[in-house]
PDB file of C-alpha atoms (C1' of nucleotides) in Angstrom:
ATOM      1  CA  UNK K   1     -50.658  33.361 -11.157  1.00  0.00           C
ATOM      2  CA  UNK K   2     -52.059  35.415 -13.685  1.00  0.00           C
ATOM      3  CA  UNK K   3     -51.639  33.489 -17.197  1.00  0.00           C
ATOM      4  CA  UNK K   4     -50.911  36.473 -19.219  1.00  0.00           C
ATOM      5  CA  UNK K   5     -48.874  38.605 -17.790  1.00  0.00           C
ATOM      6  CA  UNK K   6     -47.138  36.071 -14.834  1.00  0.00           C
ATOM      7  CA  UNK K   7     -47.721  38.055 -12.271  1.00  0.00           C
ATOM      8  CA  UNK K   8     -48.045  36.152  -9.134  1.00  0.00           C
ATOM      9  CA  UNK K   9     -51.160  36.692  -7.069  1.00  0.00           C
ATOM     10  CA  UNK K  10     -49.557  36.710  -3.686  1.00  0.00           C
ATOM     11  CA  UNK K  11     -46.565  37.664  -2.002  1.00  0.00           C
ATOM     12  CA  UNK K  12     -46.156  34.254  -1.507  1.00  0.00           C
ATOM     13  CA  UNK K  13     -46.169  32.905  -5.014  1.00  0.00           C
ATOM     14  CA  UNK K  14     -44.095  35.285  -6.214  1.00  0.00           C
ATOM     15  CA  UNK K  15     -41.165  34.510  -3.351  1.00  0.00           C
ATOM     16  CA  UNK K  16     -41.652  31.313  -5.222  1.00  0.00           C
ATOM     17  CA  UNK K  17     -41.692  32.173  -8.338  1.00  0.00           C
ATOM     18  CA  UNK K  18     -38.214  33.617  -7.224  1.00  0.00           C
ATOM     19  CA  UNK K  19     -36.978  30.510  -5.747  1.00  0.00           C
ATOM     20  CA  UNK K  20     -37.509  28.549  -8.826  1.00  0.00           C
ATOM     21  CA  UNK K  21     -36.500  31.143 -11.462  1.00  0.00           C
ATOM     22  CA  UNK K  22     -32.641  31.788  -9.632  1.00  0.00           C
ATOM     23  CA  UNK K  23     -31.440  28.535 -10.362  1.00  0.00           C
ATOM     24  CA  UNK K  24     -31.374  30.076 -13.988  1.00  0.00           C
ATOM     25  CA  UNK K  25     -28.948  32.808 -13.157  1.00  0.00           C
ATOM     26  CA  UNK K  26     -25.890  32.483 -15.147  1.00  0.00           C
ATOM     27  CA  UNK K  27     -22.820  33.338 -12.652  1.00  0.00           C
ATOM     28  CA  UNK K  28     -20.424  32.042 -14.567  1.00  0.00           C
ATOM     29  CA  UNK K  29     -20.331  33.807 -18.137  1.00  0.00           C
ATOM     30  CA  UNK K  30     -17.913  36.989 -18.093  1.00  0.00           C
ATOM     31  CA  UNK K  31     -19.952  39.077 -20.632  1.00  0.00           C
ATOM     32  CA  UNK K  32     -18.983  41.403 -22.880  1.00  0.00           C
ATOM     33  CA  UNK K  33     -15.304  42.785 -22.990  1.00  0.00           C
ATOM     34  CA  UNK K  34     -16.667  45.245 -25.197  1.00  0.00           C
ATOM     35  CA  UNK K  35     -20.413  45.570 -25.864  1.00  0.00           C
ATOM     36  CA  UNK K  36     -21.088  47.403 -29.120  1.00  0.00           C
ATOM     37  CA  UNK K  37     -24.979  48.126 -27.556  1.00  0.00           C
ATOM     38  CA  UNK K  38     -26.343  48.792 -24.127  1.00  0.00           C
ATOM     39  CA  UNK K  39     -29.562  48.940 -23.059  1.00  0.00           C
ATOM     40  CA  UNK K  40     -30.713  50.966 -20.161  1.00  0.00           C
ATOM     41  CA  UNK K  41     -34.238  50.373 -18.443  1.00  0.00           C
ATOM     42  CA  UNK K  42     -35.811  52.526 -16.157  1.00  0.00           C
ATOM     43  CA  UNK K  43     -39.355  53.365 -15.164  1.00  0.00           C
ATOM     44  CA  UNK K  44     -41.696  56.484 -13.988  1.00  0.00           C
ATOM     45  CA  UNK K  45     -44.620  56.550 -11.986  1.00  0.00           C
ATOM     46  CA  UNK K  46     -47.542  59.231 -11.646  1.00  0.00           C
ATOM     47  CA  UNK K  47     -48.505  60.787  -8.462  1.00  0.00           C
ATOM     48  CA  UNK K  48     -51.313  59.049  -8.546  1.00  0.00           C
ATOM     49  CA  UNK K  49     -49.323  55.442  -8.084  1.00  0.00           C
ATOM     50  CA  UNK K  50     -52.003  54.094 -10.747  1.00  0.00           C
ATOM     51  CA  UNK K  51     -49.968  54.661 -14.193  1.00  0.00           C
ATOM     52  CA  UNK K  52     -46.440  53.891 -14.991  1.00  0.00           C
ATOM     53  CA  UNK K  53     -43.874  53.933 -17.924  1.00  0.00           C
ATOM     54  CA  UNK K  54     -40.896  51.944 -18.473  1.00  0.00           C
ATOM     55  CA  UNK K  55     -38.134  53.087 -21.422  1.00  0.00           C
ATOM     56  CA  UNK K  56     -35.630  51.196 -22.598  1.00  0.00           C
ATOM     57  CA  UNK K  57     -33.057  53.268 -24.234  1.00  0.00           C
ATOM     58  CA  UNK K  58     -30.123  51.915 -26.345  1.00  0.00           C
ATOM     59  CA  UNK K  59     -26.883  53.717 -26.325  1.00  0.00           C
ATOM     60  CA  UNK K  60     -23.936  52.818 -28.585  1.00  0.00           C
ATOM     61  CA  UNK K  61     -20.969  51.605 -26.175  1.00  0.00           C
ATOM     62  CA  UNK K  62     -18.741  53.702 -27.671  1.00  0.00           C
ATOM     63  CA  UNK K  63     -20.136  56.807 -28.456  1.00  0.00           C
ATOM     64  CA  UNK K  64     -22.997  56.608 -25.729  1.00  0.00           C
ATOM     65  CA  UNK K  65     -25.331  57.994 -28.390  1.00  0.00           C
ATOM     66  CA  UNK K  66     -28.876  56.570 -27.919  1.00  0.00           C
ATOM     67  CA  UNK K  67     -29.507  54.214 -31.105  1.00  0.00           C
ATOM     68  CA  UNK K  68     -32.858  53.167 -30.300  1.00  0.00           C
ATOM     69  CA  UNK K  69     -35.289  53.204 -27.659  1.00  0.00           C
ATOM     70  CA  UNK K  70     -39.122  51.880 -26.326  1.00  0.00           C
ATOM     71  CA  UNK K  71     -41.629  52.261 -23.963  1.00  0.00           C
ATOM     72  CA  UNK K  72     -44.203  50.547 -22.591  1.00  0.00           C
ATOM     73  CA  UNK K  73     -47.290  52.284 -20.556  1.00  0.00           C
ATOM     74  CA  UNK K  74     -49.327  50.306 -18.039  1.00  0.00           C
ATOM     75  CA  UNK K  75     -50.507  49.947 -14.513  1.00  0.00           C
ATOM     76  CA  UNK K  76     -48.280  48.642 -12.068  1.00  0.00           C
ATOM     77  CA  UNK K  77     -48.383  44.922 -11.790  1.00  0.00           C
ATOM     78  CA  UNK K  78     -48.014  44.220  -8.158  1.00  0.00           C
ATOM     79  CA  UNK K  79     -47.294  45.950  -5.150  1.00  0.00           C
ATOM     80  CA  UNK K  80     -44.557  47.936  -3.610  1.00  0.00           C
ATOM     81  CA  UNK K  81     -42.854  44.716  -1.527  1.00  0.00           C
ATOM     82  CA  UNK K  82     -38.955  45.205  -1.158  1.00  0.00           C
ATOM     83  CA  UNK K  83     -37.346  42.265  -2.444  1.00  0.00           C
ATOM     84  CA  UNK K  84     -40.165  41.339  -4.763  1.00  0.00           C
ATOM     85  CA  UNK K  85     -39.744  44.787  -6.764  1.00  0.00           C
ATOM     86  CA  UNK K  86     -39.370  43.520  -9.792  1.00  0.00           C
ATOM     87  CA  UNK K  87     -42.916  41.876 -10.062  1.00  0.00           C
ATOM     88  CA  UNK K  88     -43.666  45.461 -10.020  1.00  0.00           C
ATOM     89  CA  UNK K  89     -41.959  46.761 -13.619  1.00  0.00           C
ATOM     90  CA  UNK K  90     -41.415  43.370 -15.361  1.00  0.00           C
ATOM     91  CA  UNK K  91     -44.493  43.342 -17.805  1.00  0.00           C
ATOM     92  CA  UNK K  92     -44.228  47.332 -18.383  1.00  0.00           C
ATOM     93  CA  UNK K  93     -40.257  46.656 -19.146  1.00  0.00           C
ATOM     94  CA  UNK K  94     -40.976  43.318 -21.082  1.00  0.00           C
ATOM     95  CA  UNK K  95     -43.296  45.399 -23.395  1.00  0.00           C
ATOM     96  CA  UNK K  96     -40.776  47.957 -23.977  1.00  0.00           C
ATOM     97  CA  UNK K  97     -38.041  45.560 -25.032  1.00  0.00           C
ATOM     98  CA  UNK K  98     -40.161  43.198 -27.103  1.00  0.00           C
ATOM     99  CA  UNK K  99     -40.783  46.772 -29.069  1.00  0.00           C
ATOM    100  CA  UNK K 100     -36.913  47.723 -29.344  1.00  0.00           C
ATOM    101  CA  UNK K 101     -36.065  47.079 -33.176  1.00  0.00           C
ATOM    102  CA  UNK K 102     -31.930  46.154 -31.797  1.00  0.00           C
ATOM    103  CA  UNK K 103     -30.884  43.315 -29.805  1.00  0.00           C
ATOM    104  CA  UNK K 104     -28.897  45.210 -26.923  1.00  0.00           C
ATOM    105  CA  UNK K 105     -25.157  43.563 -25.739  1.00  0.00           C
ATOM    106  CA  UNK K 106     -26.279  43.889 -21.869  1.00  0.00           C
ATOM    107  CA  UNK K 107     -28.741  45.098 -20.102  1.00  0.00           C
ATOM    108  CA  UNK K 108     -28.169  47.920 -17.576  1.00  0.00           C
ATOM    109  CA  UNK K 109     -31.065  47.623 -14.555  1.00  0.00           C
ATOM    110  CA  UNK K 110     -32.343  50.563 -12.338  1.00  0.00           C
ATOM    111  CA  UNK K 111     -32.328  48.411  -9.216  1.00  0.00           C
ATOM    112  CA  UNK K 112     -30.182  44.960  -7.826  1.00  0.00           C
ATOM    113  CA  UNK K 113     -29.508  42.017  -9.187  1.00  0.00           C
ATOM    114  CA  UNK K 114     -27.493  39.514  -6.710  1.00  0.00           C
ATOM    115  CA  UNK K 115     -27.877  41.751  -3.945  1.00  0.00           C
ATOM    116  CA  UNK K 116     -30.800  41.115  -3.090  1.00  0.00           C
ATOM    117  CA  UNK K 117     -32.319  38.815  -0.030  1.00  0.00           C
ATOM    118  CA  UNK K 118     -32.805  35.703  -2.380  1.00  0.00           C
ATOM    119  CA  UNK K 119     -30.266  36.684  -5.077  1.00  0.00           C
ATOM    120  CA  UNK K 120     -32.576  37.450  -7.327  1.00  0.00           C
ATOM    121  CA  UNK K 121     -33.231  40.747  -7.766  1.00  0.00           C
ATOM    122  CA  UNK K 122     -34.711  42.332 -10.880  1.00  0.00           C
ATOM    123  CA  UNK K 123     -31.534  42.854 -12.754  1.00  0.00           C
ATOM    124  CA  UNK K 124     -31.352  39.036 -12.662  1.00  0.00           C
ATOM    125  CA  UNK K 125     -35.332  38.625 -13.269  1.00  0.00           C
ATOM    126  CA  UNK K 126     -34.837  40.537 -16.532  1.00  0.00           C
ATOM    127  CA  UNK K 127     -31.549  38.610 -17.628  1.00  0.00           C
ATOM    128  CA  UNK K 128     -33.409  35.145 -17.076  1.00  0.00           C
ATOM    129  CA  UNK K 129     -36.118  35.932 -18.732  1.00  0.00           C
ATOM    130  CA  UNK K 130     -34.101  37.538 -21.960  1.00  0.00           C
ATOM    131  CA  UNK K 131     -31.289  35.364 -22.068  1.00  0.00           C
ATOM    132  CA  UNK K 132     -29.412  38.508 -22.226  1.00  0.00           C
ATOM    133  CA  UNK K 133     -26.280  39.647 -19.882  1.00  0.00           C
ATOM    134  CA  UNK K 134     -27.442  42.090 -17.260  1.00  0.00           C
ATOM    135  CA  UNK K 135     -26.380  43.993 -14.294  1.00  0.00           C
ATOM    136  CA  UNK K 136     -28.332  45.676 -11.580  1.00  0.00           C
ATOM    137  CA  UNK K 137     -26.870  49.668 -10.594  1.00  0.00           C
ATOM    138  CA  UNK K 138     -28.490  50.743  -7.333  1.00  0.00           C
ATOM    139  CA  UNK K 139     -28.729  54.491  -5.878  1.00  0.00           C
ATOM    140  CA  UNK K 140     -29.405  52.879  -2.154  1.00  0.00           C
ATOM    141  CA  UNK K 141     -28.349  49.329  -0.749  1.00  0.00           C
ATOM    142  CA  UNK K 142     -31.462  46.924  -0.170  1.00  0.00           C
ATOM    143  CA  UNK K 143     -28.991  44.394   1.623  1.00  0.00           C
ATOM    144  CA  UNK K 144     -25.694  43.961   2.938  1.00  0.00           C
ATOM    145  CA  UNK K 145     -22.866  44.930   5.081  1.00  0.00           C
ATOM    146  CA  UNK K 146     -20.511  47.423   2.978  1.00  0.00           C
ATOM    147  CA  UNK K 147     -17.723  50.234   4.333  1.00  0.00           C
ATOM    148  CA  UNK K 148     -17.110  53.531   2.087  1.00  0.00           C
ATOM    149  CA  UNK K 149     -15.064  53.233  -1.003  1.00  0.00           C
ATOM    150  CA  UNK K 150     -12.266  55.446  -1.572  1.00  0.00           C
ATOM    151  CA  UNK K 151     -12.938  59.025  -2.494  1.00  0.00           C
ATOM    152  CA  UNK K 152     -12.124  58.430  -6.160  1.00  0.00           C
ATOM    153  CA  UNK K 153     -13.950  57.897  -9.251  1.00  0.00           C
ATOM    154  CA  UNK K 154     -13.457  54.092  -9.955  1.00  0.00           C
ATOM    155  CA  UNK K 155     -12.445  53.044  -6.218  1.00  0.00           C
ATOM    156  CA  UNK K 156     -14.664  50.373  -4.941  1.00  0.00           C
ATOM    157  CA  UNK K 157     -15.476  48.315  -1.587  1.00  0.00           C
ATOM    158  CA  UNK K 158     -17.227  45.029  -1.418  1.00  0.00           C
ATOM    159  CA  UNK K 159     -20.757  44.205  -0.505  1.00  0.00           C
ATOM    160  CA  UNK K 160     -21.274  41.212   1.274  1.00  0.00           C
ATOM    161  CA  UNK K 161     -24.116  39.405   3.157  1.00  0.00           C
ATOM    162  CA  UNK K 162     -22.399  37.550   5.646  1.00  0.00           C
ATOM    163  CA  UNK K 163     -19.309  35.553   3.939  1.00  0.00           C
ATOM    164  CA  UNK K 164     -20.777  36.344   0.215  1.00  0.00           C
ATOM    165  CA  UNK K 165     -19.966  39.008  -1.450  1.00  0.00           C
ATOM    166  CA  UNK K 166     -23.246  40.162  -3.342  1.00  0.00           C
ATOM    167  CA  UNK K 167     -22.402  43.402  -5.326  1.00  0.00           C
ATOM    168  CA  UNK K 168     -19.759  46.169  -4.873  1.00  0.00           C
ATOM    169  CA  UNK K 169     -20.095  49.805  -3.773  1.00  0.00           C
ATOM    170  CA  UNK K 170     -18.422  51.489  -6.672  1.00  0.00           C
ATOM    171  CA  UNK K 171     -17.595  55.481  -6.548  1.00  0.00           C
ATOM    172  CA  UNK K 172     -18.638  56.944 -10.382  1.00  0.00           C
ATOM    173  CA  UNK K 173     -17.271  59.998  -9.600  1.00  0.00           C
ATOM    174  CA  UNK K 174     -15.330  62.148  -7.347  1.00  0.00           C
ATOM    175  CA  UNK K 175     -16.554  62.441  -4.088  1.00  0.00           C
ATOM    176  CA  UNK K 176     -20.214  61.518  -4.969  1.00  0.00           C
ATOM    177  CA  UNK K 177     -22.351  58.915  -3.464  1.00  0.00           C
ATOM    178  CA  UNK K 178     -21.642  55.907  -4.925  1.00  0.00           C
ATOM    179  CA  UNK K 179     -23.874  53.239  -6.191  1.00  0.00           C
ATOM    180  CA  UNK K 180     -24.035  49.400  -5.936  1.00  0.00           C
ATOM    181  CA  UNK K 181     -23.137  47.528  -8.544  1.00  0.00           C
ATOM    182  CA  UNK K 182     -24.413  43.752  -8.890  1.00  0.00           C
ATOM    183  CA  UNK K 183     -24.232  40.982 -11.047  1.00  0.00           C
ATOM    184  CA  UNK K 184     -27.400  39.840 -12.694  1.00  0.00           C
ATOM    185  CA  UNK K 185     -27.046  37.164 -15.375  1.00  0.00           C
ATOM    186  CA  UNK K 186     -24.225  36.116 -18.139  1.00  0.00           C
ATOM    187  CA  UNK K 187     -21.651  38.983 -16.763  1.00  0.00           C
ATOM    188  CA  UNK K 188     -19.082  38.633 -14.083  1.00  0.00           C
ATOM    189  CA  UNK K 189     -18.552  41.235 -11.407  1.00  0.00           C
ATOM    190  CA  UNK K 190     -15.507  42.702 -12.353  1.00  0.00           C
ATOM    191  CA  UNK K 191     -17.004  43.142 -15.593  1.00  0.00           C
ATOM    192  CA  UNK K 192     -20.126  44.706 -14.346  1.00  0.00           C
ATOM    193  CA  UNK K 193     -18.025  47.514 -12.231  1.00  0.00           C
ATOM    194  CA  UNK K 194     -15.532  48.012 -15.348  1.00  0.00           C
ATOM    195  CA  UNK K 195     -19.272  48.419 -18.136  1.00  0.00           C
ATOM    196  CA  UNK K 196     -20.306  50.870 -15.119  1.00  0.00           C
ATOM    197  CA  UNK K 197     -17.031  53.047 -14.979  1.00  0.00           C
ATOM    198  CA  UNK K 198     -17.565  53.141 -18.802  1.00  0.00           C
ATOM    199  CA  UNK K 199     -21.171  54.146 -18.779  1.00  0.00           C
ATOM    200  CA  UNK K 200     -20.314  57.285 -16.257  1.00  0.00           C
ATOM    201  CA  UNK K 201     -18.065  59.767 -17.979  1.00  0.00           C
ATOM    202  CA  UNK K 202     -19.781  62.727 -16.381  1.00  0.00           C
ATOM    203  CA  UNK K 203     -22.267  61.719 -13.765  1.00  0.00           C
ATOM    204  CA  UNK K 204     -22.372  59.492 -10.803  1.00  0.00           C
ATOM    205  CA  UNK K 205     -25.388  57.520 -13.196  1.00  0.00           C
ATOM    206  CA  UNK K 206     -24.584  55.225 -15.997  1.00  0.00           C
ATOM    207  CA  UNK K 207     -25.534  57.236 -19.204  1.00  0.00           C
ATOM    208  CA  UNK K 208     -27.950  54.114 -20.173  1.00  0.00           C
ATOM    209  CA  UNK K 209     -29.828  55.069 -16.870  1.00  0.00           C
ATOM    210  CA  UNK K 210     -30.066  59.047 -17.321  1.00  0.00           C
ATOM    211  CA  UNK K 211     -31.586  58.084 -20.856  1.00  0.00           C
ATOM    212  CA  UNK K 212     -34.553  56.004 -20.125  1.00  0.00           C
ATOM    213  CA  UNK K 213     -34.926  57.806 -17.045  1.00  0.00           C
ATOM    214  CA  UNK K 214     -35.744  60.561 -19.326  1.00  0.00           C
ATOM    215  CA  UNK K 215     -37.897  58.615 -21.374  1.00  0.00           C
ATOM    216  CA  UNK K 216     -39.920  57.169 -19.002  1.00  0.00           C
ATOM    217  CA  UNK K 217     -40.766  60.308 -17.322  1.00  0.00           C
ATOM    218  CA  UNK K 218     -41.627  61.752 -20.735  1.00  0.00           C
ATOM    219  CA  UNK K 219     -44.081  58.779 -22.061  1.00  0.00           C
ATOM    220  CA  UNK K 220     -45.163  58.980 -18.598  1.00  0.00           C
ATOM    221  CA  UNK K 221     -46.239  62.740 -19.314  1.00  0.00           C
ATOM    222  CA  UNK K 222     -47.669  62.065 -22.639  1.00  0.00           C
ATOM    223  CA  UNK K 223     -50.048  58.475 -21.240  1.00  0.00           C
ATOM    224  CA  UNK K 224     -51.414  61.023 -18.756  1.00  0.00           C
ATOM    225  CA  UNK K 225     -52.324  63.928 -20.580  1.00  0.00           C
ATOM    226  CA  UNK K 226     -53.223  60.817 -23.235  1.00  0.00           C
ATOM    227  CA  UNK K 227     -55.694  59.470 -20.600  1.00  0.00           C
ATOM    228  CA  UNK K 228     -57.187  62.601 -19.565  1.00  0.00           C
ATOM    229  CA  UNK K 229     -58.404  63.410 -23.073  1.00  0.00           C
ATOM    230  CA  UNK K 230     -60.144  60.647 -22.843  1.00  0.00           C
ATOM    231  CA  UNK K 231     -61.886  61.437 -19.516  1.00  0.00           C
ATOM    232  CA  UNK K 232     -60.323  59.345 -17.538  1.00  0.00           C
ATOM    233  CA  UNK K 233     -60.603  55.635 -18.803  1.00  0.00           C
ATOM    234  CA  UNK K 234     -60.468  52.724 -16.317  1.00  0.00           C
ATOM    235  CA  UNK K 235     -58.356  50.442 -18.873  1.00  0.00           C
ATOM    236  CA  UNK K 236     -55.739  48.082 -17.572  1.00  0.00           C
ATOM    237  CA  UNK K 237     -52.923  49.889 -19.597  1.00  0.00           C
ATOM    238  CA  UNK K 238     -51.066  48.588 -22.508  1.00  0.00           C
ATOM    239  CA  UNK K 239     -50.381  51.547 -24.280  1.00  0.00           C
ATOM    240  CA  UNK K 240     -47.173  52.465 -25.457  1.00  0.00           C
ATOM    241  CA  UNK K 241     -44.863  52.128 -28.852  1.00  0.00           C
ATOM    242  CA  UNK K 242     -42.092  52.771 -30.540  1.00  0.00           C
ATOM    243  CA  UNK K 243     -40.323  56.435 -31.650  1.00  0.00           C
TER     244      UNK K 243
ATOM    245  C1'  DG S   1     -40.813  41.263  19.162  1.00  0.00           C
ATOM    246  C1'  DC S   2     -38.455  45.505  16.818  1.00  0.00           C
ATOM    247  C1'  DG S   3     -36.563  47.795  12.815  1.00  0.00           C
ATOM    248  C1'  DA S   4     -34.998  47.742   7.762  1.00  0.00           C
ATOM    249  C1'  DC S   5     -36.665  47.695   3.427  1.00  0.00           C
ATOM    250  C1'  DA S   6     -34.261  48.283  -4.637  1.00  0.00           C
ATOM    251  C1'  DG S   7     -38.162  51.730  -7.092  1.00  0.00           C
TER     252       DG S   7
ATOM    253  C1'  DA J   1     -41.086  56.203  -6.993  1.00  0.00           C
ATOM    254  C1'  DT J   2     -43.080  61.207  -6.051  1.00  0.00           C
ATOM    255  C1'  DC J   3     -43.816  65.727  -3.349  1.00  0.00           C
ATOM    256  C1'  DT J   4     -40.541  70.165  -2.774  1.00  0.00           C
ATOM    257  C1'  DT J   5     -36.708  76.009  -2.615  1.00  0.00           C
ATOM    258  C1'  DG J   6     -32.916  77.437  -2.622  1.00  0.00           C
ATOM    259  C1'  DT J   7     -28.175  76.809  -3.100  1.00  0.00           C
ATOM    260  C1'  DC J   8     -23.330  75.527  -4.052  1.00  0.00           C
ATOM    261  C1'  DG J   9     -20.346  74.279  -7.930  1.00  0.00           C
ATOM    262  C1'  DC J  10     -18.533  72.875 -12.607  1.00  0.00           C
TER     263       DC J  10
END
DNA sequence: GCGACAG
DNA sequence: ATCTTGTCGC
């Protein structure tokens, strides 16, 4: 694999690279009862499928105002692959949280963490390789066997692969479609569904989500208009900074 | 062999 | 992920 960045070079290194790295998945810590930081991490992509930008945003647990936040511009790393998504967004993300001047209480991923074909989805990718507790919040299952929740903001269902039970299908809000909540690394799963419930006062998206969703699209904007002043570079990326 | 398939 | 118009509802 590449040296620098550790991106594998096939599809088959980096199911590897997957084999060997879940055996560092914490399943047993709890987490956080009450995190005083969260980080959310989320990442935009031009049209063009040749530029990207990952934010990580910050938000105080409490208040949910954003405290600090990242990005980091680049190209993506490897190719679209289902189940090896992470390979995708890890060095863009990486960047973004090595700039982050706080040391988040959890990590909040756009994408799965246990539920995922070799239970080790990107939520647990990015927990392994920061030490730090992390969950994975899905909009759309990638695997698993899972019935409607209740109707109700909070009411969940379980979602299992086979006789494990990989994530659950939590309902953020009245009505809406809900989203699938995993475990990733240091947190336990009732912990991950009750930091979810708390991280959607309003919307059927954890707040942490909304906000680097926002960011990313916006340093997303700014690279691109960035890289057309310059008549169109060919650089490999690496762009990106603090705010 | 035929679909399904995080973002 | 991104491309897309209007529309229903808080």
């Amino acid at each position: 694999m590449d040296r620098d960045s550790g991106t594998p070079r096939s599809v088959a290194e980096a199911m590897a690279v997957q084999e060997e790295l879940r055996s560092r998945v914490d399943l047993v810590g709890p987490g956080p009862a009450e995190p005083a930081t969260v980080a959310g991490l989320d990442v935009a992509y031009a049209e063009s499928g040749d530029l990207l930008a990952a934010a990580v945003t910050v938000l105080d647990a409490r208040t949910l105002a954003v405290v600090d936040e990242a990005v980091g511009v680049g190209r993506p790393a490897f190719g679209y692959v289902p189940g090896l998504f992470a390979f995708r967004e890890l060095p863009a993300l990486l960047a973004a949280l090595d700039r982050l001047s706080t040391r988040p209480d959890l990590l909040v991923c756009d994408g799965h963490g246990l539920a995922h074909p070799r239970r080790f989805g990107l939520a647990c990718h990015l927990g392994v390789v920061t030490g730090l507790p992390a969950i994975g919040v899905g909009k759309t299952p990638l695997i698993g066997e899972w019935t409607p929740p209740g109707e109700l903001r909070g009411a969940w269902s379980e979602l299992r692969d086979g006789d494990e039970v990989v994530g659950r299908v939590v309902r953020t809000r009245d009505g809406v479609k809900p989203v699938f909540v995993s475990v990733g690394h240091r947190m336990s799963l009732d912990n991950a569904t009750a930091q979810v419930l708390a991280l959607t006062p309003r919307h059927r998206l954890p707040e942490t989500t909304r906000a680097a969703d926002r960011r990313s699209r916006d340093a997303l904007a700014r690279a691109s208009s960035a890289r057309d002043d310059l008549g169109e570079d060919r650089g490999q990326g690496g762009v990106g900074g603090r705010r």
